[in-house]
Amino acid sequence: MVDESVRVLTPDEAWKLLGAADFGRLALSVDGQPDIFPVNFHAIDGRILLRSGEGTKLSELAVNSRVAFETDGHTDADGWSVVAKGKARILVSFNEIEAADQLPLRPWIATMKYHYVEITVDSITARRFEFGPEPERYPV
């Protein structure tokens, strides 16, 4: 029996969904302890960029740059999820920061977020889910 309510999407479809979204979750792991942060972001050219203030995210990235990133969305009829994995780094060169400043990436809340983080994506997966009633446990 094929489950048609879940469809695996192509990498191109995943990037299209990622490019249309602006809120996601950054997952980090340091010393065997997972951590996850809600972030706004901008996806472009195989990369995900976000801004951060001083604190836990930057400290954890300095220890382990391998990250996972997730974003999702839904309508009344269906939903989708994109998971990207890669390596994160804090932008330090003037040219990179100047280019990042030109992107449509602004903090959502009134805080100082002077650091740009770039995730270079190694793998990306996505799924689309068709909503509907739960099937009967034991079909007749």
Coordinates of C-alpha atoms in Angstrom, one line a residue:
M1 CA 0.0 0.0 0.0
V2 CA 1.5 3.3 -1.1
D3 CA 1.0 6.3 1.2
E4 CA 0.0 9.1 -1.2
S5 CA -0.5 11.6 1.5
V6 CA 3.3 12.2 1.8
R7 CA 5.3 13.2 -1.2
V8 CA 9.1 13.5 -1.3
L9 CA 10.1 16.6 -3.1
T10 CA 13.1 17.2 -5.4
P11 CA 16.0 19.4 -4.2
D12 CA 14.9 22.1 -6.6
E13 CA 11.4 22.1 -5.1
A14 CA 13.0 22.2 -1.6
W15 CA 15.0 25.3 -2.5
K16 CA 11.9 26.9 -4.0
L17 CA 10.0 26.4 -0.7
L18 CA 13.1 27.5 1.3
G19 CA 13.4 30.7 -0.8
A20 CA 9.8 31.6 -0.2
A21 CA 9.9 31.2 3.6
D22 CA 11.5 33.6 6.1
F23 CA 11.2 31.8 9.5
G24 CA 12.9 28.6 10.5
R25 CA 14.7 26.7 13.2
L26 CA 18.5 26.3 13.6
A27 CA 19.5 23.1 15.3
L28 CA 23.0 22.8 16.9
S29 CA 24.7 20.3 19.1
V30 CA 27.5 20.9 21.5
D31 CA 29.0 18.2 23.8
G32 CA 26.2 15.8 22.9
Q33 CA 23.6 18.3 23.9
P34 CA 21.1 19.5 21.2
D35 CA 19.8 23.0 21.0
I36 CA 17.4 24.7 18.7
F37 CA 16.7 28.3 17.9
P38 CA 13.9 30.0 16.0
V39 CA 15.4 32.4 13.5
N40 CA 14.4 34.5 10.5
F41 CA 16.5 33.9 7.5
H42 CA 17.2 34.4 3.8
A43 CA 18.1 31.6 1.4
I44 CA 20.1 32.3 -1.8
D45 CA 22.6 30.5 -4.0
G46 CA 22.8 27.3 -2.0
R47 CA 23.2 29.1 1.3
I48 CA 21.1 30.2 4.2
L49 CA 21.9 33.5 5.9
L50 CA 20.7 34.7 9.3
R51 CA 21.6 37.3 11.8
S52 CA 22.4 36.9 15.4
G53 CA 23.4 38.9 18.5
E54 CA 26.0 37.8 20.9
G55 CA 25.1 34.8 22.9
T56 CA 24.5 31.1 22.8
K57 CA 24.1 30.5 19.1
L58 CA 27.4 32.1 18.3
S59 CA 29.2 30.4 21.1
E60 CA 27.8 27.0 20.1
L61 CA 28.7 27.5 16.4
A62 CA 32.3 28.2 17.5
V63 CA 32.5 24.8 19.1
N64 CA 30.6 22.8 16.4
S65 CA 29.8 24.3 13.0
R66 CA 27.7 21.3 11.7
V67 CA 24.1 22.4 11.8
A68 CA 20.6 21.4 10.7
F69 CA 18.0 23.9 9.6
E70 CA 14.3 23.4 9.3
T71 CA 11.4 25.4 7.9
D72 CA 7.8 24.6 7.1
G73 CA 4.5 25.9 6.2
H74 CA 0.9 24.9 5.6
T75 CA -2.5 25.8 4.1
D76 CA -5.9 24.3 5.0
A77 CA -5.3 21.4 2.6
D78 CA -1.6 20.6 2.9
G79 CA 1.7 21.3 4.5
W80 CA 5.4 21.0 3.8
S81 CA 8.7 20.7 5.6
V82 CA 12.3 21.4 4.4
V83 CA 15.4 20.2 6.2
A84 CA 18.9 21.4 5.2
K85 CA 22.1 20.2 6.7
G86 CA 25.5 21.9 6.4
K87 CA 28.3 23.9 7.8
A88 CA 27.8 27.3 9.4
R89 CA 30.3 30.1 9.8
I90 CA 30.2 33.6 11.0
L91 CA 30.9 36.1 8.3
V92 CA 34.0 38.2 9.1
S93 CA 35.2 39.9 5.9
F94 CA 34.0 43.4 5.2
N95 CA 33.0 42.5 1.6
E96 CA 30.8 39.5 2.8
I97 CA 29.2 41.6 5.5
E98 CA 28.5 44.4 3.1
A99 CA 26.9 42.0 0.6
A100 CA 24.8 40.4 3.4
D101 CA 23.7 43.9 4.4
Q102 CA 22.1 44.3 1.0
L103 CA 19.8 41.2 1.5
P104 CA 16.2 41.5 2.7
L105 CA 17.2 40.2 6.1
R106 CA 16.2 42.3 9.1
P107 CA 15.7 41.4 12.7
W108 CA 12.0 40.9 13.6
I109 CA 12.5 42.3 17.1
A110 CA 14.2 45.5 18.3
T111 CA 17.5 43.9 19.2
M112 CA 21.1 44.4 18.0
K113 CA 22.1 41.6 15.7
Y114 CA 25.4 42.5 14.2
H115 CA 26.6 39.1 13.3
Y116 CA 25.8 37.3 10.0
V117 CA 25.8 33.5 10.0
E118 CA 26.0 31.6 6.7
I119 CA 25.1 28.0 6.3
T120 CA 26.6 26.3 3.3
V121 CA 24.1 23.5 2.6
D122 CA 25.5 20.0 1.9
S123 CA 22.1 18.2 1.8
I124 CA 18.5 19.3 1.5
T125 CA 15.3 17.3 1.7
A126 CA 11.6 18.2 1.6
R127 CA 8.2 16.6 1.9
R128 CA 4.7 17.8 1.2
F129 CA 1.9 16.4 3.3
E130 CA -1.7 16.2 2.1
F131 CA -4.1 16.7 5.1
G132 CA -7.0 14.4 5.6
P133 CA -8.8 12.1 8.0
E134 CA -6.9 9.3 9.7
P135 CA -7.4 6.1 7.9
E136 CA -9.3 3.2 9.5
R137 CA -7.0 1.1 11.6
Y138 CA -8.3 -2.2 10.2
P139 CA -9.8 -1.8 6.7
V140 CA -12.7 -4.0 5.8

